[in-house]
Amino acid sequence: MLTAKPAFFSWDHFPFRAPPELSGGPCTDTDVIVAGAGPVGLTLALSMAQQGLRVLLLEARDCVSESSRTLAVARRSVQILDRLGVIEPFKRLAITRERNYLYFGDRVIHSAPYEQSPTEKHPDISVLQQPWTEKILLDAVLAHPLVELRWLNSVVGVSGAESERPRVRVSTPQGEYEVAAKYVVAADGARGSVRRSMNLPYQEIADGVVQRNFVICDFEMKSALPVARRLWVNPPHRPGSAVILHKQPFDTWRLDYSLHDDEDLEEAMRPGNVERMIAAQLKLLDDPTAESSWRLVWISAYRPMSRSLASYRVGRVFFAGDAAHQTPIFGGRGMNQGMLDAANLAWKLAYVLRGVADPRLLDTYDQERRPVIVRNLHDVAQATLCMTATTKGAAIMRKAAFDLLPTEPFVRKLVDAFNANRSESLLTPPPTEGPEVGAVVGSPLPDAPVRVAASGQDQFLHDALHRHGLTWLYFIGADPAAAEAMTSLRIATQASELSRWVSVAAVPLAAADLLDEQGVAFDKLRVQAGTCLLVRPDAYVAARLQQPSPSELKIAWRAALGATE
Amino acid sequence: MTQASINDRLAATPQPDSTYLERSFQGLVRALDDLPETESRDFLARLALILAEEMRDADRFIDAVQRAKSAQPQEAK
């Protein structure tokens, strides 16, 4: 509930416009229907429209999300926004999270900076309230001629998922209608009607799920403290609890804290009680730069959920974001995993509908995304267990972990979701990822600073990737023979609007598109002259070859597009 | 994928390989929850002995003993 008008955002409300189907007009001819215009639905719609698909986007509300919701926007999500061409408005508003603090009681047990590598274009974690992220996407969606967004159109059910054109039933202020499309994507959240109308239950994942209520609130306060996330476990004014405090843009702060089993939720959410909690936490924070007056603006509650559908695809209906899986909010993996779902699915739908990929490519969405989600849920569950420790066994082991934390770094990932494993590999089991292996098949392409050979302009490797196509990234180093081999391959490979060749050289060679004279890209990606990477539209490495032949390129290309033979 | 095969998958979803550390931690949590509090200390001593046997490396084990001893109790204040 809002307790005061927040300063960080001003909501536009969009009018209902009666669609033609309501008055018996012809059914809208569209390629894909997306249910839900939150960040995941907006990302899907924009991405598919940019690839030439007609999208009907149905949203039950008349505005973007009505509270701050997701704050932490991970690097991969920012890369998605960059590829969609909406990075500039995002960068103008977002702030960069600098540090993570972990307290036990009132004592800082561990503190570490978020990674701010100069070899990455975007920071590890940007912070921006979700309504802003949605608005940035929404502005681009509204400007795109291939997306029709219908406000106050609530999807109430889907039928014919296995048919050629699933039918979507929609409820509006002026009645109900049906509309069909070749594919439907449910991005309508955890309480979405698509999933419920198809009788698809969530499966609980991980033993560490904690059925405990958390109160979450936003308050406004000017302070010069750095942008940080602070997690208190067992704070003195609230023993046995976990309390998290984050700084947001626009002098807004987020506080969330766990309730004990015997605490009444309604009582805990009373503004007076929340204000007392904020005051106690600020006293613990002891910030000399904070203004003494602060203002509570929003209160809500949640339970950490750890769930997933058994499959993210049923026939021609796909599930993305919270409609597919629910993640505890610790570790910032809810919206961010949903954006990765959207990036994974959008290009595949576009390629199949444009007839350039085998329809079996669509099977890979569930095959790739679900194991990543389940792995993430297990990773975060462990930290959730430590944060709340609801049993005596958990409390003993949590104390042991915290006692060891100052001297035993291995414990860190056990106790804090943000330090939990963050494998991004789409392969099961995941291979070793990290700086020692560089660019790995099934993992996102690492970024690195490079220079455009023709103009001398500095940019990053990801800037050179084909936004909605596959990129052959060929490293020629300082080897003219590698440059010649690449040129021959380029000629032998059929040119296509869906592919792009980008060569990276260590010295100015005639065939070079990009220069890496410092060797940063070569070193970070662990590549050498003759290494050829095939990078997908979602910036995942589909293939890694060394001095490939034309036939090897052809095999890699076909595999990337879903052909299995 | 059909509804029937989805139901099969729901019933038999393989668990991913959690890391050894998380699984071990959670195994200990469950064991400690199953025991009366008065028996926790004896249980942990027995466990240490079993693990010493599994390690079969006295130097490593004694080093681990020293590391555990030198960790300062982080009492909540």
XYZ file of C-alpha atoms in Angstrom:
642
model
C 0.000 0.000 0.000
C 1.147 3.515 -0.665
C 1.337 5.628 2.472
C 2.477 8.745 0.627
C 3.006 9.782 -2.988
C 6.460 8.530 -3.946
C 8.848 11.079 -5.377
C 10.694 8.633 -7.584
C 8.025 8.213 -10.278
C 4.844 9.654 -11.703
C 2.449 7.150 -13.206
C 0.680 7.716 -16.507
C -2.624 5.924 -16.862
C -3.575 4.750 -20.306
C -7.121 4.634 -21.627
C -9.045 1.578 -22.655
C -9.761 1.401 -26.371
C -12.356 -1.114 -27.466
C -10.726 -3.659 -29.773
C -12.503 -4.640 -33.007
C -13.193 -8.149 -31.739
C -15.591 -6.763 -29.095
C -17.971 -5.441 -31.713
C -17.792 -8.540 -33.852
C -15.054 -7.136 -36.054
C -12.407 -9.333 -37.660
C -10.006 -11.107 -35.351
C -6.686 -9.264 -35.245
C -4.139 -11.018 -37.412
C -0.970 -11.245 -35.356
C 2.049 -13.494 -35.074
C 2.444 -13.690 -31.303
C 0.212 -12.768 -28.392
C 2.028 -11.786 -25.215
C 0.010 -11.798 -22.006
C 1.376 -9.220 -19.570
C 3.204 -5.943 -20.170
C 5.608 -6.049 -17.258
C 9.339 -5.945 -17.925
C 9.388 -9.471 -19.343
C 6.395 -8.989 -21.651
C 7.689 -5.614 -22.817
C 11.133 -7.052 -23.546
C 9.610 -9.915 -25.511
C 7.293 -7.652 -27.489
C 9.982 -5.132 -28.373
C 12.537 -7.755 -29.317
C 10.144 -9.666 -31.549
C 8.818 -6.497 -33.186
C 12.364 -5.373 -33.947
C 12.743 -8.666 -35.788
C 9.681 -8.082 -37.913
C 7.002 -9.959 -35.980
C 3.544 -8.537 -35.296
C 2.867 -8.666 -31.582
C -0.370 -8.227 -29.675
C 0.487 -7.282 -26.083
C -2.334 -7.570 -23.585
C -2.110 -5.891 -20.186
C -4.723 -6.086 -17.425
C -3.729 -2.771 -15.800
C -3.745 0.736 -17.227
C -0.209 1.629 -16.168
C 3.210 0.207 -15.420
C 3.943 -1.542 -12.102
C 2.640 0.481 -9.216
C 5.487 0.124 -6.735
C 9.264 0.148 -6.841
C 9.486 -3.682 -6.996
C 12.708 -4.896 -8.582
C 15.636 -2.566 -7.945
C 18.723 -4.555 -8.890
C 19.190 -4.742 -12.645
C 21.956 -7.216 -13.400
C 24.534 -6.747 -16.126
C 22.906 -9.286 -18.429
C 19.605 -7.408 -18.229
C 21.340 -4.131 -19.002
C 23.004 -5.803 -21.998
C 19.530 -6.811 -23.175
C 18.337 -3.212 -22.855
C 21.420 -2.123 -24.792
C 20.699 -4.555 -27.611
C 17.121 -3.282 -27.746
C 18.403 0.267 -28.199
C 17.042 1.690 -24.924
C 20.235 1.914 -22.918
C 20.633 5.684 -22.918
C 17.463 6.539 -20.941
C 18.314 3.702 -18.556
C 21.846 4.960 -17.918
C 20.599 8.494 -17.283
C 18.498 7.292 -14.357
C 20.142 4.191 -12.900
C 22.802 4.295 -10.210
C 25.547 1.733 -9.708
C 25.611 -0.455 -6.643
C 29.079 -0.164 -5.199
C 29.316 -2.427 -2.191
C 27.711 -5.314 -0.315
C 27.859 -5.399 3.506
C 27.062 -8.447 5.603
C 26.425 -7.970 9.317
C 25.936 -10.479 12.085
C 24.285 -8.677 14.962
C 25.567 -5.135 14.663
C 29.013 -6.088 13.421
C 30.201 -6.021 9.818
C 31.399 -9.549 9.154
C 32.151 -9.150 5.484
C 32.179 -6.339 2.981
C 33.111 -6.492 -0.686
C 32.790 -4.212 -3.681
C 30.590 -5.168 -6.582
C 32.667 -5.901 -9.625
C 33.333 -2.744 -11.646
C 35.743 -4.095 -14.181
C 36.980 -1.676 -16.856
C 36.732 -4.604 -19.252
C 32.938 -4.545 -18.954
C 30.721 -1.933 -20.568
C 28.085 -2.193 -17.852
C 28.407 -2.534 -14.064
C 27.617 -5.740 -12.211
C 24.476 -4.294 -10.607
C 22.615 -1.145 -11.631
C 19.833 0.118 -9.414
C 16.602 1.553 -10.778
C 13.043 1.206 -9.656
C 11.069 -1.226 -11.813
C 8.459 1.323 -13.011
C 11.303 3.243 -14.643
C 12.714 0.147 -16.322
C 9.236 -0.627 -17.579
C 8.643 2.914 -18.796
C 11.882 2.884 -20.758
C 10.798 -0.306 -22.494
C 7.222 0.920 -22.833
C 8.222 4.110 -24.627
C 10.040 2.024 -27.232
C 7.122 -0.413 -27.518
C 4.586 2.387 -28.005
C 6.766 3.843 -30.738
C 7.028 0.554 -32.609
C 4.444 0.031 -35.374
C 4.449 -3.746 -35.077
C 3.334 -3.875 -31.436
C -0.295 -3.319 -30.531
C -0.609 -2.803 -26.765
C -4.082 -3.094 -25.320
C -4.516 -1.717 -21.797
C -7.227 -3.024 -19.472
C -7.317 -6.218 -21.511
C -6.975 -9.040 -19.047
C -6.178 -12.517 -20.347
C -8.498 -14.926 -18.552
C -7.642 -18.131 -20.340
C -5.927 -19.932 -23.187
C -7.250 -22.914 -25.090
C -5.949 -24.981 -27.945
C -2.339 -24.841 -26.853
C -1.549 -27.862 -29.022
C -3.414 -26.512 -32.045
C -1.986 -24.460 -34.895
C -3.377 -21.255 -33.393
C -4.022 -21.189 -29.645
C -6.969 -19.029 -28.646
C -6.772 -16.419 -25.926
C -9.856 -15.270 -24.046
C -9.686 -11.664 -22.931
C -11.799 -9.721 -20.449
C -12.266 -5.953 -20.796
C -14.430 -3.269 -19.179
C -16.793 -3.683 -22.137
C -16.991 -7.446 -22.308
C -14.992 -10.464 -23.378
C -13.564 -11.539 -26.720
C -11.266 -14.153 -28.191
C -8.188 -13.707 -30.294
C -5.763 -16.250 -31.736
C -2.148 -16.299 -32.873
C 0.508 -18.713 -34.022
C 2.179 -18.567 -30.623
C 1.265 -17.251 -27.184
C 3.684 -16.213 -24.470
C 2.498 -15.962 -20.890
C 4.363 -13.202 -19.090
C 1.450 -12.503 -16.758
C 3.158 -13.173 -13.471
C 2.832 -15.649 -10.645
C -0.935 -15.279 -10.449
C -1.310 -15.327 -14.226
C -4.474 -16.702 -15.751
C -2.755 -18.439 -18.647
C -1.076 -20.944 -16.356
C -4.139 -21.400 -14.176
C -6.513 -21.851 -17.102
C -4.254 -24.624 -18.382
C -4.115 -26.295 -14.929
C -0.362 -26.119 -14.712
C 0.833 -26.234 -11.109
C 4.167 -24.925 -9.900
C 6.623 -27.439 -8.511
C 8.337 -26.487 -5.250
C 12.096 -26.440 -5.707
C 14.792 -26.822 -3.040
C 14.530 -27.881 0.567
C 15.676 -24.515 1.743
C 12.445 -22.725 0.925
C 11.414 -20.777 3.966
C 7.730 -20.255 4.563
C 8.182 -17.018 6.421
C 6.656 -13.592 5.833
C 8.754 -10.582 4.997
C 7.646 -6.976 5.260
C 9.031 -4.709 2.560
C 8.860 -0.927 2.468
C 10.237 2.146 0.749
C 11.102 5.360 2.558
C 12.620 8.622 1.360
C 15.696 9.985 3.063
C 18.597 12.108 1.904
C 21.938 10.577 2.780
C 25.460 10.657 1.433
C 26.069 6.987 2.147
C 27.334 5.092 -0.894
C 25.012 2.969 -2.974
C 25.181 -0.339 -1.166
C 23.220 -3.381 -0.171
C 23.375 -4.180 3.533
C 22.224 -7.454 5.023
C 21.917 -7.811 8.772
C 21.489 -11.317 10.098
C 20.273 -11.493 13.691
C 20.269 -7.715 14.324
C 20.117 -6.811 18.041
C 16.722 -5.117 17.847
C 15.308 -8.093 15.972
C 17.039 -11.351 16.982
C 16.561 -14.272 14.621
C 15.538 -11.994 11.778
C 17.168 -10.911 8.540
C 17.034 -7.266 7.497
C 18.101 -5.868 4.144
C 18.599 -2.191 3.340
C 19.314 -0.829 -0.148
C 19.777 2.639 -1.511
C 17.766 3.476 -4.633
C 17.833 6.483 -6.954
C 15.823 9.598 -6.058
C 16.784 9.490 -2.331
C 14.641 6.420 -1.813
C 15.550 3.438 0.336
C 14.201 -0.098 0.485
C 14.003 -2.015 3.740
C 12.831 -5.596 4.017
C 12.825 -7.810 7.052
C 11.609 -11.243 8.060
C 8.863 -11.751 10.594
C 8.902 -14.445 13.210
C 6.399 -17.273 12.943
C 4.287 -15.867 15.762
C 4.105 -12.341 14.387
C 0.830 -11.193 12.885
C 1.386 -9.920 9.370
C -1.385 -7.347 9.358
C -0.159 -5.897 12.627
C 3.433 -5.857 11.415
C 2.401 -3.938 8.305
C 0.770 -1.081 10.209
C 2.625 2.120 9.242
C 3.466 2.905 12.882
C 5.142 -0.471 13.354
C 7.026 -0.204 10.091
C 8.212 3.274 11.014
C 9.497 1.961 14.347
C 11.397 -0.727 12.480
C 12.919 1.813 10.107
C 13.969 4.000 13.028
C 15.627 1.071 14.803
C 17.487 0.083 11.650
C 18.660 3.610 10.947
C 19.961 3.833 14.510
C 21.974 0.694 13.823
C 23.205 2.148 10.559
C 24.374 5.233 12.463
C 24.700 7.365 9.359
C 25.910 10.873 10.223
C 25.031 12.094 6.740
C 21.391 11.060 6.894
C 18.737 13.691 7.317
C 16.867 13.211 10.564
C 13.533 13.376 8.796
C 12.484 10.606 6.497
C 9.172 9.641 4.953
C 7.593 6.215 4.604
C 5.968 5.880 1.177
C 5.090 2.232 0.581
C 4.529 -0.981 2.514
C 3.965 -4.498 1.256
C 4.692 -8.112 2.224
C 5.947 -11.236 0.537
C 6.942 -14.819 1.142
C 10.086 -16.098 -0.553
C 8.864 -18.535 -3.151
C 10.995 -21.115 -4.893
C 8.940 -22.696 -7.637
C 8.970 -23.601 -11.269
C 6.670 -25.051 -13.862
C 7.604 -28.531 -15.008
C 7.954 -27.151 -18.510
C 8.085 -23.657 -19.923
C 6.367 -24.782 -23.094
C 3.046 -26.473 -23.723
C 2.351 -26.795 -27.406
C 2.430 -23.302 -28.831
C 2.194 -21.582 -25.454
C 5.370 -20.473 -23.670
C 5.889 -19.217 -20.143
C 8.384 -16.576 -19.136
C 9.322 -14.675 -15.993
C 7.217 -15.191 -12.872
C 4.599 -16.985 -14.968
C 7.201 -19.752 -15.393
C 9.098 -19.610 -12.109
C 9.164 -17.755 -8.806
C 12.419 -16.880 -7.148
C 13.072 -15.500 -3.660
C 13.844 -11.822 -4.090
C 17.214 -12.148 -2.353
C 19.973 -12.274 -4.892
C 18.112 -10.145 -7.442
C 17.180 -12.990 -9.717
C 13.442 -12.547 -10.325
C 13.063 -9.881 -12.982
C 16.595 -10.504 -14.173
C 15.951 -14.172 -14.896
C 12.702 -13.163 -16.569
C 14.582 -10.809 -18.907
C 16.923 -13.670 -19.776
C 13.881 -15.821 -20.529
C 12.651 -13.103 -22.890
C 16.017 -12.738 -24.609
C 16.297 -16.508 -25.052
C 12.784 -16.926 -26.461
C 12.260 -13.840 -28.607
C 14.882 -14.556 -31.256
C 13.852 -18.187 -31.463
C 10.207 -17.296 -32.091
C 11.289 -14.728 -34.671
C 13.570 -17.132 -36.506
C 11.008 -19.918 -36.609
C 8.193 -17.634 -37.713
C 10.396 -16.128 -40.402
C 11.147 -19.641 -41.644
C 14.895 -19.451 -41.122
C 15.151 -21.913 -38.252
C 13.885 -25.392 -37.603
C 10.776 -25.354 -35.362
C 12.662 -27.686 -33.022
C 14.655 -24.602 -32.031
C 11.698 -23.625 -29.857
C 12.159 -26.776 -27.752
C 15.534 -25.427 -26.657
C 13.927 -22.557 -24.753
C 12.653 -24.863 -22.021
C 15.666 -27.188 -22.310
C 18.019 -24.279 -21.699
C 16.167 -22.009 -19.304
C 14.544 -24.396 -16.863
C 17.765 -26.073 -15.633
C 19.328 -22.641 -15.110
C 16.332 -21.529 -13.063
C 16.269 -24.691 -10.967
C 19.995 -24.410 -10.339
C 19.546 -20.769 -9.320
C 16.722 -21.690 -6.963
C 18.919 -24.244 -5.226
C 21.754 -21.727 -4.980
C 19.558 -19.011 -3.470
C 17.742 -21.425 -1.146
C 20.920 -22.095 0.776
C 21.461 -18.431 1.510
C 17.803 -17.994 2.408
C 18.197 -20.805 4.946
C 21.084 -18.990 6.563
C 19.311 -15.670 6.559
C 16.271 -16.923 8.433
C 17.412 -20.178 10.186
C 13.995 -21.339 11.276
C 15.145 -24.554 12.984
C 17.646 -25.232 15.775
C 19.818 -27.208 13.364
C 19.840 -24.310 10.927
C 20.647 -21.876 13.768
C 23.627 -24.020 14.929
C 24.988 -24.324 11.409
C 24.366 -20.660 10.665
C 26.341 -19.680 13.749
C 29.136 -22.015 12.692
C 29.148 -20.428 9.239
C 29.196 -16.884 10.611
C 31.933 -17.758 13.143
C 34.055 -18.976 10.242
C 33.176 -16.195 7.808
C 35.933 -13.711 8.758
C 38.662 -16.304 8.188
C 37.189 -18.851 5.771
C 36.089 -17.317 2.443
C 34.488 -20.568 1.306
C 31.626 -19.880 3.679
C 30.597 -16.666 1.979
C 28.374 -18.237 -0.650
C 26.509 -20.182 2.019
C 25.269 -17.156 3.864
C 24.451 -14.420 1.380
C 22.350 -14.857 -1.753
C 24.325 -12.234 -3.624
C 27.457 -14.323 -3.202
C 25.718 -17.567 -4.115
C 26.753 -19.421 -7.241
C 25.692 -17.540 -10.320
C 26.316 -19.986 -13.077
C 24.830 -18.667 -16.300
C 25.567 -21.673 -18.426
C 22.720 -23.100 -20.469
C 24.348 -26.510 -20.412
C 23.493 -29.257 -17.934
C 25.670 -30.007 -16.121
C 27.290 -26.587 -16.432
C 30.943 -26.537 -17.475
C 33.576 -24.610 -15.590
C 33.016 -20.909 -16.120
C 35.238 -18.053 -15.110
C 38.251 -15.982 -16.060
C 40.419 -19.069 -16.412
C 38.339 -20.482 -19.271
C 37.141 -17.333 -21.072
C 34.485 -17.712 -23.767
C 32.720 -21.038 -23.238
C 30.004 -22.673 -25.314
C 26.661 -22.293 -23.575
C 27.721 -19.258 -21.525
C 27.329 -15.547 -22.209
C 30.087 -13.991 -24.277
C 32.444 -12.096 -21.957
C 32.768 -8.447 -22.880
C 36.008 -6.596 -23.511
C 37.113 -3.152 -24.685
C 38.159 -2.935 -28.342
C 38.695 -0.266 -30.959
C 36.943 0.030 -34.301
C 39.705 -0.346 -36.895
C 38.172 1.979 -39.465
C 37.314 4.896 -37.178
C 39.581 4.427 -34.189
C 36.526 4.693 -31.946
C 36.634 2.875 -28.630
C 33.806 0.488 -27.969
C 33.118 -2.943 -26.504
C 32.917 -6.357 -28.086
C 29.176 -6.609 -27.420
C 28.637 -3.373 -29.387
C 29.810 -5.199 -32.499
C 27.421 -8.129 -32.165
C 24.499 -8.453 -34.561
C 21.584 -7.200 -32.469
C 19.080 -9.777 -33.703
C 21.313 -12.121 -35.658
C 24.182 -14.517 -35.189
C 27.708 -13.193 -35.162
C 30.820 -14.977 -36.344
C 33.509 -13.510 -34.125
C 36.840 -14.431 -35.681
C 40.085 -13.684 -33.898
C 42.948 -13.122 -36.312
C 45.479 -11.859 -33.782
C 48.601 -10.672 -35.566
C 48.563 -13.525 -38.038
C 48.035 -12.617 -41.714
C 47.397 -16.291 -42.458
C 44.506 -16.282 -39.992
C 43.212 -13.123 -41.661
C 43.342 -14.842 -45.060
C 41.612 -17.935 -43.711
C 38.874 -15.782 -42.261
C 38.400 -13.900 -45.502
C 38.037 -17.190 -47.387
C 35.488 -18.426 -44.887
C 33.578 -15.202 -45.097
C 33.334 -15.573 -48.857
C 32.413 -19.254 -48.627
C 29.671 -18.613 -46.095
C 26.415 -17.468 -47.598
C 25.817 -13.846 -46.728
C 22.600 -13.343 -44.845
C 20.824 -10.537 -43.020
C 20.804 -12.906 -40.051
C 24.563 -13.163 -39.745
C 27.488 -10.868 -39.370
C 31.229 -11.431 -39.505
C 33.416 -9.501 -37.081
C 37.160 -9.939 -37.047
C 39.333 -9.000 -34.103
C 43.018 -8.350 -34.638
C 45.874 -7.612 -32.286
C 47.566 -5.335 -34.838
C 46.148 -3.228 -37.680
C 45.581 -5.744 -40.443
C 43.604 -5.019 -43.581
C 40.992 -7.613 -42.668
C 40.472 -6.302 -39.139
C 37.126 -4.908 -38.071
C 38.150 -4.460 -34.442
C 41.528 -3.946 -32.822
C 42.609 -5.348 -29.490
C 46.133 -3.996 -29.289
C 46.347 -4.404 -25.510
C 45.292 -8.025 -25.796
C 42.465 -7.581 -23.281
C 39.843 -9.389 -25.382
C 42.218 -12.137 -26.384
C 43.232 -12.694 -22.804
C 39.778 -12.425 -21.266
C 38.112 -14.702 -23.810
C 41.132 -17.034 -23.820
C 41.264 -17.027 -27.592
C 44.103 -17.060 -30.094
C 44.549 -16.440 -33.797
C 42.156 -18.718 -35.640
C 39.563 -18.991 -32.882
C 36.071 -18.536 -34.257
C 33.074 -18.018 -31.971
C 29.482 -18.197 -33.117
C 27.461 -15.862 -30.893
C 23.661 -16.008 -30.699
C 21.331 -12.987 -30.692
C 21.041 -13.325 -26.897
C 24.861 -13.040 -26.693
C 25.388 -16.655 -25.696
C 28.274 -18.532 -27.303
C 26.784 -21.202 -29.561
C 30.041 -22.612 -30.878
C 33.754 -22.272 -30.376
C 35.952 -23.519 -33.214
C 39.640 -23.350 -33.996
C 40.645 -22.720 -37.599
C 37.344 -24.122 -38.800
C 36.573 -25.371 -42.263
C 33.487 -24.178 -44.182
C 31.726 -27.451 -43.394
C 32.399 -27.030 -39.666
C 30.885 -23.561 -39.838
C 27.845 -24.959 -41.587
C 27.384 -27.629 -38.912
C 27.708 -25.040 -36.132
C 25.232 -22.718 -37.841
C 22.642 -25.436 -38.308
C 23.026 -26.605 -34.711
C 22.561 -23.056 -33.445
C 19.293 -22.886 -35.374
C 17.899 -26.068 -33.918
C 18.778 -28.653 -36.545
C 19.810 -31.830 -34.792
C 21.137 -33.983 -37.628
C 5.286 -31.321 -25.153
C 1.880 -32.718 -24.190
C 0.059 -32.376 -20.894
C 0.649 -36.064 -20.123
C 4.370 -35.790 -20.551
C 4.361 -32.617 -18.469
C 2.754 -34.532 -15.626
C 5.407 -37.232 -15.917
C 8.085 -34.606 -15.800
C 6.499 -32.998 -12.759
C 6.684 -36.294 -10.934
C 10.262 -37.045 -11.795
C 12.189 -33.810 -12.058
C 15.843 -34.623 -11.552
C 17.570 -32.482 -8.975
C 20.512 -30.576 -10.273
C 23.930 -31.147 -8.800
C 23.960 -28.739 -5.873
C 27.487 -28.111 -4.779
C 28.933 -30.400 -2.179
C 29.075 -27.593 0.377
C 25.411 -26.645 0.220
C 24.269 -30.261 0.332
C 26.572 -31.017 3.228
C 25.377 -27.942 5.118
C 21.743 -28.881 4.641
C 22.436 -32.488 5.608
C 23.903 -31.251 8.880
C 20.935 -28.980 9.472
C 18.565 -31.927 9.110
C 20.625 -34.163 11.374
C 20.819 -31.510 14.080
C 17.102 -30.888 13.803
C 16.439 -34.598 14.327
C 18.508 -34.804 17.514
C 17.698 -33.454 20.960
C 19.795 -30.379 21.666
C 21.670 -32.175 24.449
C 23.042 -34.667 21.948
C 24.312 -32.121 19.380
C 27.795 -31.866 20.844
C 28.355 -35.616 20.979
C 26.991 -35.985 17.457
C 29.383 -33.363 16.076
C 32.332 -35.014 17.841
C 31.408 -38.409 16.320
C 31.035 -36.767 12.921
C 34.489 -35.181 13.204
C 36.011 -38.576 13.943
C 34.279 -40.201 10.979
C 35.463 -37.410 8.702
C 39.021 -37.779 10.040
C 38.865 -41.400 8.966
C 37.442 -40.452 5.568
C 40.184 -37.855 5.032
C 42.978 -40.262 6.064
C 45.342 -37.306 6.327
C 46.211 -36.316 9.877
C 48.050 -33.142 8.870
C 45.079 -31.843 6.906
C 42.684 -32.804 9.659
C 44.721 -31.119 12.385
C 45.028 -28.036 10.207
C 41.222 -28.029 9.901
C 40.947 -28.413 13.691
C 43.170 -25.361 14.141
C 41.132 -23.348 11.640
C 37.905 -24.165 13.430
C 39.470 -23.354 16.802
C 40.797 -20.001 15.687
C 37.433 -18.752 14.336
C 36.136 -16.154 16.762
C 32.560 -16.673 17.947
C 30.478 -13.961 16.313
C 27.996 -13.261 19.072
C 25.142 -11.018 18.025
C 25.176 -7.778 20.031
